mmCIF file of C-alpha atoms in Angstrom:
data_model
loop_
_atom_site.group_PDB
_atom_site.id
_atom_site.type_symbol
_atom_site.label_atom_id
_atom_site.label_comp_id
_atom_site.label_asym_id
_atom_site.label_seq_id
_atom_site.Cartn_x
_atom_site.Cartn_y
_atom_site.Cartn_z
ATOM 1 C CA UNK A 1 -61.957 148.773 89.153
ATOM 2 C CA UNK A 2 -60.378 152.309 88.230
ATOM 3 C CA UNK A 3 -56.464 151.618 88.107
ATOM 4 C CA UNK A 4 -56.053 149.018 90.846
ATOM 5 C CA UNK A 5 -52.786 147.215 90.365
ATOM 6 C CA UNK A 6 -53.381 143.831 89.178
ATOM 7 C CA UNK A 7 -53.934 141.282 91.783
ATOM 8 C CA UNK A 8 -51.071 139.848 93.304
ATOM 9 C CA UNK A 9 -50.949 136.007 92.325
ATOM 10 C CA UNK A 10 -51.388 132.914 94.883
ATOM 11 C CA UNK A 11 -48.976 130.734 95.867
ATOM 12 C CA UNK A 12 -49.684 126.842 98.141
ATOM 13 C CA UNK A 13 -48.891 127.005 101.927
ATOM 14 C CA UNK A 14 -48.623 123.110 101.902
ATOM 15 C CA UNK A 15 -52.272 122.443 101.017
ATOM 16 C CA UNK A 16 -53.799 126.004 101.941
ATOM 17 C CA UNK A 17 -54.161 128.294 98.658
ATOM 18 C CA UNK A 18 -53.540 131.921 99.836
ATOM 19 C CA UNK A 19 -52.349 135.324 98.286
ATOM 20 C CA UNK A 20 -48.409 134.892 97.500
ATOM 21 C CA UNK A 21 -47.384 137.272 100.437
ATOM 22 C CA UNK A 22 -49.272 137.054 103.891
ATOM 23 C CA UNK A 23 -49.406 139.748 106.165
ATOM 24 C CA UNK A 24 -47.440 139.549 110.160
ATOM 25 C CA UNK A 25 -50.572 141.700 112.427
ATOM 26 C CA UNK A 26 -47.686 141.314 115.137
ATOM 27 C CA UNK A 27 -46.472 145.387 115.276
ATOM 28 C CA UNK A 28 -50.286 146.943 114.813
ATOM 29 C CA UNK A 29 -49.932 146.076 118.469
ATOM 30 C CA UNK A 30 -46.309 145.373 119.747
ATOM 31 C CA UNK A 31 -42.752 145.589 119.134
ATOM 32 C CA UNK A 32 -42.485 148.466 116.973
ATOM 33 C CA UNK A 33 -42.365 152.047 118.864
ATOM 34 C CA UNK A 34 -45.802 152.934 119.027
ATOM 35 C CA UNK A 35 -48.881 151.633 116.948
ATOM 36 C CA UNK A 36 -50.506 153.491 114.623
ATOM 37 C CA UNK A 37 -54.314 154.195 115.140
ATOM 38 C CA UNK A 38 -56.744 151.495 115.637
ATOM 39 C CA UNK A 39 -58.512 152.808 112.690
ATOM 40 C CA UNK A 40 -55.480 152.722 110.397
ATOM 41 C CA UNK A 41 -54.532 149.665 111.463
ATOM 42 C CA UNK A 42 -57.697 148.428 110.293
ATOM 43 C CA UNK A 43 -57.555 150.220 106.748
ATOM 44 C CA UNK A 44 -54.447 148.647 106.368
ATOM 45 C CA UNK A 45 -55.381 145.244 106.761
ATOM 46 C CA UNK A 46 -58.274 145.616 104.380
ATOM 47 C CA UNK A 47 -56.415 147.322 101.625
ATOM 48 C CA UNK A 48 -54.154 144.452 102.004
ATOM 49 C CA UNK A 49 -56.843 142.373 101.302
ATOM 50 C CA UNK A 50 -58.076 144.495 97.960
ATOM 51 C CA UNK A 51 -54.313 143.910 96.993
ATOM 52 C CA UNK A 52 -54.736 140.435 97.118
ATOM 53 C CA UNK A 53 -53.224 139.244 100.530
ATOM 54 C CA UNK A 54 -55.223 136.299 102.065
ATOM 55 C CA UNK A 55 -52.922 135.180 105.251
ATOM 56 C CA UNK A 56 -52.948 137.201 108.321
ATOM 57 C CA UNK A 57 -50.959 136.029 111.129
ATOM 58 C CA UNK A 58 -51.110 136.920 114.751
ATOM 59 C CA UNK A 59 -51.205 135.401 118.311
ATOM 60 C CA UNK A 60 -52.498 135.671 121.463
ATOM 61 C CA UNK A 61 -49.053 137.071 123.153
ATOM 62 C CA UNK A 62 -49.129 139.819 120.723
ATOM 63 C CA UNK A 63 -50.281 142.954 122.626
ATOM 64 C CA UNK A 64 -51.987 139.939 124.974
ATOM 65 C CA UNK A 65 -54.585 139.910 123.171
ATOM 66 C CA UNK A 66 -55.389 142.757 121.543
ATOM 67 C CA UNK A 67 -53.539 141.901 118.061
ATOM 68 C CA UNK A 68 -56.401 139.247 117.804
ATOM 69 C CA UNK A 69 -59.271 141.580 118.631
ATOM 70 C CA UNK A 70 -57.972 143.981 115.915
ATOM 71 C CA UNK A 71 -56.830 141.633 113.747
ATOM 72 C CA UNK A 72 -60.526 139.873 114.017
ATOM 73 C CA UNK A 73 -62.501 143.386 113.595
ATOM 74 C CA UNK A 74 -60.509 144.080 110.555
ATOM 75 C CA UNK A 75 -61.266 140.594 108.494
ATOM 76 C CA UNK A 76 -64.459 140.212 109.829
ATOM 77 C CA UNK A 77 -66.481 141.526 106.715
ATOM 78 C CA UNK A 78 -64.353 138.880 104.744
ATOM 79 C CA UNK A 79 -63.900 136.373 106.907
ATOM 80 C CA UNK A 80 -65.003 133.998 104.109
ATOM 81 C CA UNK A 81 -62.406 135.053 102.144
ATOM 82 C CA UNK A 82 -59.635 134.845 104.219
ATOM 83 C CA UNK A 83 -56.802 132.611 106.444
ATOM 84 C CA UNK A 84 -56.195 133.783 109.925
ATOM 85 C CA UNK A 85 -53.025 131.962 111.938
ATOM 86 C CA UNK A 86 -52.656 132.504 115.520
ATOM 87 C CA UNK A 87 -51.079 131.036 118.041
ATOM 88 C CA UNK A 88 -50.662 130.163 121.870
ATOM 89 C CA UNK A 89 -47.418 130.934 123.821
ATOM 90 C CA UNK A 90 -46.801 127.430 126.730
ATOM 91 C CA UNK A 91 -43.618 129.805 127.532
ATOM 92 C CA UNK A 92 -45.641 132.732 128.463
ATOM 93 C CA UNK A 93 -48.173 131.056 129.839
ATOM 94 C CA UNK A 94 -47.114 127.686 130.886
ATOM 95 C CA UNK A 95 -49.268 124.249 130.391
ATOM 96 C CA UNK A 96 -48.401 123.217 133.796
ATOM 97 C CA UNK A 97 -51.800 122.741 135.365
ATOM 98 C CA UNK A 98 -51.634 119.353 137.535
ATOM 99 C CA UNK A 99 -55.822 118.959 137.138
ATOM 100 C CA UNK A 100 -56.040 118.874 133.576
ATOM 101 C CA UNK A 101 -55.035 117.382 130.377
ATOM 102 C CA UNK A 102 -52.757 119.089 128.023
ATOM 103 C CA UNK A 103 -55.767 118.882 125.526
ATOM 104 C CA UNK A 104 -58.328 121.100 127.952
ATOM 105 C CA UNK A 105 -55.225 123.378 128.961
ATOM 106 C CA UNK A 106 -54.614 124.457 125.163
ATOM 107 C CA UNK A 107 -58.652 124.043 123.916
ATOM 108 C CA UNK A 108 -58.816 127.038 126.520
ATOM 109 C CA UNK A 109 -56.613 129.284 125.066
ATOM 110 C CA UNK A 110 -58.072 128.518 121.326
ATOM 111 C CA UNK A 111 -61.494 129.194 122.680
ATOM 112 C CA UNK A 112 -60.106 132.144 124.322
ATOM 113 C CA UNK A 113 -58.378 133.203 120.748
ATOM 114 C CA UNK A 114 -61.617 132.228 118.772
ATOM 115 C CA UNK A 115 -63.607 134.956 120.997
ATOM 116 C CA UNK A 116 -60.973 137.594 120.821
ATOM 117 C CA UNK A 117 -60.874 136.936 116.842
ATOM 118 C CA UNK A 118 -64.876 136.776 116.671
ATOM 119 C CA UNK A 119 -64.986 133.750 114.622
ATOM 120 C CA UNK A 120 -66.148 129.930 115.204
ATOM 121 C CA UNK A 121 -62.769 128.688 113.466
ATOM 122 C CA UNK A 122 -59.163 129.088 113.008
ATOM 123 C CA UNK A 123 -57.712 128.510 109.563
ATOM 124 C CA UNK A 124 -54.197 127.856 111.274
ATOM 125 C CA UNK A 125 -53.530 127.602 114.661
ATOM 126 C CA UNK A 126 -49.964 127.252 115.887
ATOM 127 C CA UNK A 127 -47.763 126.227 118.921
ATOM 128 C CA UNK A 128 -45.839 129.761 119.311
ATOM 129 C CA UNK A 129 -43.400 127.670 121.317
ATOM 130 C CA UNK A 130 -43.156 123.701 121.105
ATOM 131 C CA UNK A 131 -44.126 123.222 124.794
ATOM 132 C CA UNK A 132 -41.404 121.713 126.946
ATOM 133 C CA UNK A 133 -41.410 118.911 128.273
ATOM 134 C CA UNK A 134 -44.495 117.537 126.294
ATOM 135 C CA UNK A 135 -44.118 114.799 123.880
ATOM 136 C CA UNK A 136 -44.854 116.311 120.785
ATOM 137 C CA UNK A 137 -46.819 113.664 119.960
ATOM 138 C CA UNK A 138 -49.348 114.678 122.848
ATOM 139 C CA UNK A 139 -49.667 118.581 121.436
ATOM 140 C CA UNK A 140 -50.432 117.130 118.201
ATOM 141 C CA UNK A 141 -52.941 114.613 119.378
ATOM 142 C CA UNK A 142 -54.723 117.604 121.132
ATOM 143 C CA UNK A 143 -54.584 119.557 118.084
ATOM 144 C CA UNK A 144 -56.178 116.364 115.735
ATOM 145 C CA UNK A 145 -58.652 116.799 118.546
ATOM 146 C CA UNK A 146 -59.725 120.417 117.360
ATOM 147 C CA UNK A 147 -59.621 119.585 114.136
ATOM 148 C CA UNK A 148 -61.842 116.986 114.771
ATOM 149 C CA UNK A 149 -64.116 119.184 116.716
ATOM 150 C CA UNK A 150 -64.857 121.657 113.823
ATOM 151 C CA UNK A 151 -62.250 124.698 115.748
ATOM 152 C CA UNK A 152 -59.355 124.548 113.863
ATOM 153 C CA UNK A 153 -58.917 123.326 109.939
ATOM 154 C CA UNK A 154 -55.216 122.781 110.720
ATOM 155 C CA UNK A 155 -52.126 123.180 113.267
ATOM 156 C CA UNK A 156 -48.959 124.266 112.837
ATOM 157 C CA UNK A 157 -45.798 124.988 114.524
ATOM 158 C CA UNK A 158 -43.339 127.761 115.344
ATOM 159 C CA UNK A 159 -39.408 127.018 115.922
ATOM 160 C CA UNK A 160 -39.958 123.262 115.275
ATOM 161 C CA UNK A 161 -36.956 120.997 114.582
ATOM 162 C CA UNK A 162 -36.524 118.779 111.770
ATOM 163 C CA UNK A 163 -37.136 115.830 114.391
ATOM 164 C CA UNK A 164 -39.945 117.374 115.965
ATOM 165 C CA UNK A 165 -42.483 118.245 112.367
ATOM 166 C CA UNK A 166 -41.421 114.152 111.610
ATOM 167 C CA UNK A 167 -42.893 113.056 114.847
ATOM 168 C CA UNK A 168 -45.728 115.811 115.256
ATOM 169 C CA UNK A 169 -46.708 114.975 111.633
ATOM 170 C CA UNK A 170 -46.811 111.429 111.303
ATOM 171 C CA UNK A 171 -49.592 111.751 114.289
ATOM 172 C CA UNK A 172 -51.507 115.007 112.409
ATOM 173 C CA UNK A 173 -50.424 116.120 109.475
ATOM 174 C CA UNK A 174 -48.418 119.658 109.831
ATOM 175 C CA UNK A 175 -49.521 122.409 107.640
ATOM 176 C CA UNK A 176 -47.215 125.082 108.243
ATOM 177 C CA UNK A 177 -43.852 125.378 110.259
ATOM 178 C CA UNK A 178 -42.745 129.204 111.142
ATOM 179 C CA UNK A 179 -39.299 129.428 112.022
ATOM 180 C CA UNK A 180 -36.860 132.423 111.539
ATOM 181 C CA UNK A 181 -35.776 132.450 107.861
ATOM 182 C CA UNK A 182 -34.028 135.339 106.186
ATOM 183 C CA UNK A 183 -30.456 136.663 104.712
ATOM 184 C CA UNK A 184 -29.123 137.395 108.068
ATOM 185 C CA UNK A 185 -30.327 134.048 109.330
ATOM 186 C CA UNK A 186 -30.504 131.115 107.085
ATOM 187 C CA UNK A 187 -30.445 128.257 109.522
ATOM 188 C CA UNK A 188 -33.650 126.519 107.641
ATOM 189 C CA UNK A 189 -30.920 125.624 104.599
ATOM 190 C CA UNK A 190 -29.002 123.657 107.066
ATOM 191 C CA UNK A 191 -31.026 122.204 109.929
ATOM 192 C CA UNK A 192 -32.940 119.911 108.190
ATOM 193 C CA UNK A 193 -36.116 121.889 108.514
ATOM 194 C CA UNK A 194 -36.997 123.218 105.180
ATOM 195 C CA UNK A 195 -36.028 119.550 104.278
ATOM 196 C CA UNK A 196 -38.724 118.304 106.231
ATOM 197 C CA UNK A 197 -41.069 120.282 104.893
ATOM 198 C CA UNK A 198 -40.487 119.967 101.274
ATOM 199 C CA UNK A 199 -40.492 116.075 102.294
ATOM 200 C CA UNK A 200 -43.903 116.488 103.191
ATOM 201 C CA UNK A 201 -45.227 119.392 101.441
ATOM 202 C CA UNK A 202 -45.522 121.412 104.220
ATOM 203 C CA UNK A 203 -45.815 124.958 104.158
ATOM 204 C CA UNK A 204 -43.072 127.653 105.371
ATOM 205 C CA UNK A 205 -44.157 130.862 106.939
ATOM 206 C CA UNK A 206 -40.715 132.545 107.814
ATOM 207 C CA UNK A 207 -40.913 135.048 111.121
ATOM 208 C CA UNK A 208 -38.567 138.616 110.757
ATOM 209 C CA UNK A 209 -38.208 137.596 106.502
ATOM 210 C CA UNK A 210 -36.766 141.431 106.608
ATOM 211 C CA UNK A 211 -34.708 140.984 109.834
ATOM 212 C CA UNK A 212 -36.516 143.161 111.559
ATOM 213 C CA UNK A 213 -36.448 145.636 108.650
ATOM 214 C CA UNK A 214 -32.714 145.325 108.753
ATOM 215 C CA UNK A 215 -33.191 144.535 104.944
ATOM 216 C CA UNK A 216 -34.938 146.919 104.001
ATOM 217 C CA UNK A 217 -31.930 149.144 104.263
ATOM 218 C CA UNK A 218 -33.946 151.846 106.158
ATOM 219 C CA UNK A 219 -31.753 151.461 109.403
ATOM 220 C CA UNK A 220 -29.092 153.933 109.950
ATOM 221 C CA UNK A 221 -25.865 154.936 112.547
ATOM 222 C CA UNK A 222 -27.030 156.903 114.733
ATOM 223 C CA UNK A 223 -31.091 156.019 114.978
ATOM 224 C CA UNK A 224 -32.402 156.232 118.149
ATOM 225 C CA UNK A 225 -35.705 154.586 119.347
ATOM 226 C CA UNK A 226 -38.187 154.486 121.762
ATOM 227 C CA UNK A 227 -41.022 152.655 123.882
ATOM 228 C CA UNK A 228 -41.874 148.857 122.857
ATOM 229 C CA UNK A 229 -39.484 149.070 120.287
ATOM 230 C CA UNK A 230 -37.333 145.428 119.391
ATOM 231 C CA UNK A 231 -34.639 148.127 117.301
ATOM 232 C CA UNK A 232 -33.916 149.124 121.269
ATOM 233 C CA UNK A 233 -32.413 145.516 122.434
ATOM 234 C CA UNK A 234 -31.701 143.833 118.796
ATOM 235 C CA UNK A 235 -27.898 143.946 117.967
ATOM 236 C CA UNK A 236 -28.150 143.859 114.289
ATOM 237 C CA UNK A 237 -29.366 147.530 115.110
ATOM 238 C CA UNK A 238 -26.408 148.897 117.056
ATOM 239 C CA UNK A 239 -24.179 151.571 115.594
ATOM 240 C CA UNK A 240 -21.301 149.024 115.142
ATOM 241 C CA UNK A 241 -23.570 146.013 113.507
ATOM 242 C CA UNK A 242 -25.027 148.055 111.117
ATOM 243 C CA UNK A 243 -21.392 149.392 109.846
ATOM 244 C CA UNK A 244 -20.219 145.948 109.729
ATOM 245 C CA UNK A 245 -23.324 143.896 107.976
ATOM 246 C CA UNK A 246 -23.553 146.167 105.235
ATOM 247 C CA UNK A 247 -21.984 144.132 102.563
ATOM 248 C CA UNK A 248 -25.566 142.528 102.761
ATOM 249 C CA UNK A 249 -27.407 145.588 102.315
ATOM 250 C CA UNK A 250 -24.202 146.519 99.200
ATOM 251 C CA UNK A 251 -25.135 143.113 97.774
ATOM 252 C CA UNK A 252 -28.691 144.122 97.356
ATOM 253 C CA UNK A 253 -28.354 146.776 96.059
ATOM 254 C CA UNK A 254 -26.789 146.160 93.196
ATOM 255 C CA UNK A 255 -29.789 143.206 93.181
ATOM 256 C CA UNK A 256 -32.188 145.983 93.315
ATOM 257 C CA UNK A 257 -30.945 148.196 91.027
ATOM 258 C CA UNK A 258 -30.550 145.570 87.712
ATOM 259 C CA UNK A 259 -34.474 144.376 89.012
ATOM 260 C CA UNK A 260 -35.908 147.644 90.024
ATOM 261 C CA UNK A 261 -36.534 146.508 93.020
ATOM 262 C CA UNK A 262 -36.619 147.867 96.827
ATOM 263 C CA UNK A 263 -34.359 146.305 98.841
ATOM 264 C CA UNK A 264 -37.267 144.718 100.560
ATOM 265 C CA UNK A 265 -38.764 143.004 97.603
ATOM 266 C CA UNK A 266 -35.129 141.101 97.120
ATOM 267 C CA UNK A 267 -34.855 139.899 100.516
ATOM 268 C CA UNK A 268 -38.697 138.762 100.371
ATOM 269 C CA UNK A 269 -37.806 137.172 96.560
ATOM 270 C CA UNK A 270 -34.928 135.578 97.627
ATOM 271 C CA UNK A 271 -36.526 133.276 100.546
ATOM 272 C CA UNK A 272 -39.922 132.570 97.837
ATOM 273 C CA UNK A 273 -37.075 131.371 95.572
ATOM 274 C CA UNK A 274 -35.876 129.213 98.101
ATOM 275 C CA UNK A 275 -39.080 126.994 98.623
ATOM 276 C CA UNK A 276 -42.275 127.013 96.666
ATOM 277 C CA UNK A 277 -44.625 126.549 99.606
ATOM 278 C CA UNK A 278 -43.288 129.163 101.494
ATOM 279 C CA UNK A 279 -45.169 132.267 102.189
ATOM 280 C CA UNK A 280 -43.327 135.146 103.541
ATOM 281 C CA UNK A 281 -45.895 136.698 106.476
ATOM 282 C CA UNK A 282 -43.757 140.680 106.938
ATOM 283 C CA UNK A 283 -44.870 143.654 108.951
ATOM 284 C CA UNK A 284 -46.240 146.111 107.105
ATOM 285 C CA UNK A 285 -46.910 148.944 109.587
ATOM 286 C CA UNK A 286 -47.339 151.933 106.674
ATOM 287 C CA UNK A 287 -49.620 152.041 103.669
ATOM 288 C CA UNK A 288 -46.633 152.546 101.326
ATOM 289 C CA UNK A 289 -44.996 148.980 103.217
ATOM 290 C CA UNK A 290 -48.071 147.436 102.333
ATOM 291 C CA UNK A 291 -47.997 148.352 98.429
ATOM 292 C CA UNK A 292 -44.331 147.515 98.080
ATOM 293 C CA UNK A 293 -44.003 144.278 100.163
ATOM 294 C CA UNK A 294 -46.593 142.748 98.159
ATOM 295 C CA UNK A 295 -44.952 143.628 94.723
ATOM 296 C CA UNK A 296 -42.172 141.036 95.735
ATOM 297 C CA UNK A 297 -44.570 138.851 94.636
ATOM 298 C CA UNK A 298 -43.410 139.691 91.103
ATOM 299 C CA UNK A 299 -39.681 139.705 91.317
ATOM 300 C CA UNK A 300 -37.530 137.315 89.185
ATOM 301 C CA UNK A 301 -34.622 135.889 90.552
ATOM 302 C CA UNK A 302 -32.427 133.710 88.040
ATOM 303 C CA UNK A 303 -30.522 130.708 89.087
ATOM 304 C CA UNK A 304 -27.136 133.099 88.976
ATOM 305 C CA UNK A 305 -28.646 135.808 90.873
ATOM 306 C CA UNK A 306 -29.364 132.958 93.889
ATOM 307 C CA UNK A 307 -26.237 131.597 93.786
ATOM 308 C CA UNK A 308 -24.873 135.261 93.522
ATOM 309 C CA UNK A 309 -26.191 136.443 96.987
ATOM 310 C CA UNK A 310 -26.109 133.031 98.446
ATOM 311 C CA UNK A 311 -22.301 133.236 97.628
ATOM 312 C CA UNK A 312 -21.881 136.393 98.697
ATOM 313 C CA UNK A 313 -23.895 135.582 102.422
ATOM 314 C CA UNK A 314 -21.442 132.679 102.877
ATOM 315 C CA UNK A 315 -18.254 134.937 102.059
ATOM 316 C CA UNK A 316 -19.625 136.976 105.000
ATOM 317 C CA UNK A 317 -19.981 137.095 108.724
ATOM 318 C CA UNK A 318 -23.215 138.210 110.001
ATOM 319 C CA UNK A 319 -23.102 140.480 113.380
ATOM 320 C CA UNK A 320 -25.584 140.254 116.181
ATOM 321 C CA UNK A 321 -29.303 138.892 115.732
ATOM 322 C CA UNK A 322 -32.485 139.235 117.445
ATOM 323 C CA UNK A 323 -32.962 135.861 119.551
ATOM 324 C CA UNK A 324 -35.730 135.573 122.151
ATOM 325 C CA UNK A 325 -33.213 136.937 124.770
ATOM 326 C CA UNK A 326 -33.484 140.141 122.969
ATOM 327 C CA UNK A 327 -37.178 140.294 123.275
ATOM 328 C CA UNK A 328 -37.262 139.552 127.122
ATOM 329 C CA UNK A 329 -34.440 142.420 127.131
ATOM 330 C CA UNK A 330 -36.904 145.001 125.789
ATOM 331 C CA UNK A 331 -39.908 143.411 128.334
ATOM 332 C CA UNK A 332 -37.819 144.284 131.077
ATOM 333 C CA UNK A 333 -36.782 148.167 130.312
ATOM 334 C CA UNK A 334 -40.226 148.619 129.506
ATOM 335 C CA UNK A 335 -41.360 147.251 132.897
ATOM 336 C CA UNK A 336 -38.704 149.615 134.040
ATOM 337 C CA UNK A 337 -39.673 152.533 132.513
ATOM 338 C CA UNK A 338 -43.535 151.747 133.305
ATOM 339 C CA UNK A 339 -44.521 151.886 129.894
ATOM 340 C CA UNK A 340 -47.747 149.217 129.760
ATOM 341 C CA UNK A 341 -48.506 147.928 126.047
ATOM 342 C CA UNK A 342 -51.894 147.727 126.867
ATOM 343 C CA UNK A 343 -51.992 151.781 127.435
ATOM 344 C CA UNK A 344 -50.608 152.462 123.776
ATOM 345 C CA UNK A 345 -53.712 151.204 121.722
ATOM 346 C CA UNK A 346 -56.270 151.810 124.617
ATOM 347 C CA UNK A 347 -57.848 155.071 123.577
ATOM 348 C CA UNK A 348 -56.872 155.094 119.771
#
């Protein structure tokens, strides 16, 4: 096929077989300053594809709605030969109607996601939130119900504890968990929940695997930014944080310099070497992103060069994060400044 790199190699997401690096749809239509065209957006997602990326993850808070509607036009020639996640947000929109069961109240969103996406089934369809208040036991029962209906293959959740994928999986068997997972947070090590997983060979999709590109080492003093933008309200990203986390970026770099490497392909490396079912899902919002993220697929890390950065992560403090509180931070100036998501992608 004329000099196209060689296909980047598969890897198991628990039990689903899928390209070694999935792709995050999330910032073709939120979070990150403005999108780029619909059209590119599109091309992007394809090209992935050529490159050998399989897993495309969105949900239905993402642009409300119309991350799925792009993210369905794009894979729609190769549907066959591909695995869409998606999700539905109880926190956004709550489960709190008194008339009907928490099975109907969720089927309605997936059959509202499966029209959006333009497809009769989801590969992977995940609680964005674990709804409160609701026996887990109950969401998964609904979710065995889909499955059982022919709309979903499998269900998944998203900031799960280790207590809550034991329960929700002894009723339905959990095929993915997605909960933060990267150098600047490495909670998953400790809380029991990549534990759980590897206990029952469930599969690991960590959210922000770059910390928000923190990792990438792209992120200067001094950087300003604009419209529905997380680098606005995210303190890894003020002036002060980034001054005093770089010993990370320092560590990778000398990382990236024996592997030649981006600074990107470490970080990604690093969590693959961590688990063997886990598939890292990043943004990639530029052609050039989509090339290199999927070339971490190839890195090498020895046993010395893991305990090497994990060594160096624990000699460190890490300063500021980018917690839900952050995202509801950036909702609210953009209310404020009257700047509607919706309007950004409208007539692109």
């Amino acid at each position: 096929d004329g000099g196209m790199e060689a296909v980047m190699k598969k890897r198991m997401l628990g039990t689903i077989e899928v390209g070694a690096i999935g792709m995050g749809c999330m910032g073709f239509s939120h979070a990150h300053g403005d999108p780029a065209p619909r059209e590119e957006c599109i091309k992007m997602m394809r090209t992935a594809h050529e490159l050998g990326v399989t897993l495309y993850d969105t949900a239905d808070a993402y642009g409300n709605g119309h991350n799925e509607i792009l993210v369905g036009e794009a894979l729609k020639p190769i549907r066959a030969e591909v695995v869409i996640l998606t999700k539905f947000n109880p926190e956004k929109d709550p489960l709190n109607d008194p008339d009907a069961s928490l099975a109907d109240q969720i089927e309605k969103r997936l059959d509202a996601s499966l029209r959006r996406l333009d497809t009769d089934v989801v590969d992977i369809y995940m609680c964005h939130r674990i709804p409160e208040g609701v026996p887990i036991e109950e969401t998964a029962e609904a979710m065995s119900s889909f499955i059982k209906k022919g709309k979903i293959r499998s269900w998944a959740m998203s900031r799960a504890d280790a207590d809550q994928i034991e329960r929700g999986n002894a009723i339905a068997p959990v095929s993915v968990i997605q909960n933060e997972f990267s150098m600047m947070e490495r909670s998953p090590l400790t809380d029991g929940t990549l534990e759980a997983c590897a206990k029952h060979g469930i599969g690991f999709t960590p959210y922000m695997p770059l910390a928000s590109g923190f990792l990438s080492g792209q992120f200067k003093p001094g950087m300003t930014y604009k419209n529905d933008d997380i680098h606005r309200t995210s303190t890894w990203f003020t002036d002060e944080n980034l001054k005093r986390n770089q010993p990370v970026l320092t560590m990778i770099d000398k990382l990236a310099s024996e592997k030649n490497a981006t600074y990107s392909q470490i970080a990604l490396a690093y969590l693959m070497h961590k688990y063997d079912r886990l598939v890292p899902i990043p943004g990639m919002y530029e052609m050039r992103f989509v090339k290199e993220n999927i070339r971490a697929a190839e890195i090498e890390l020895t046993a010395e060069d893991m305990q090497f950065i994990d060594s160096t992560l624990d000699s460190l403090t890490i300063y500021g994060d980018c917690k839900e509180d952050k995202v509801y931070a950036l909702g609210d100036m953009l209310k404020e400044e009257g700047y509607v998501i919706g309007k950004s992608w409208e007539n692109k």
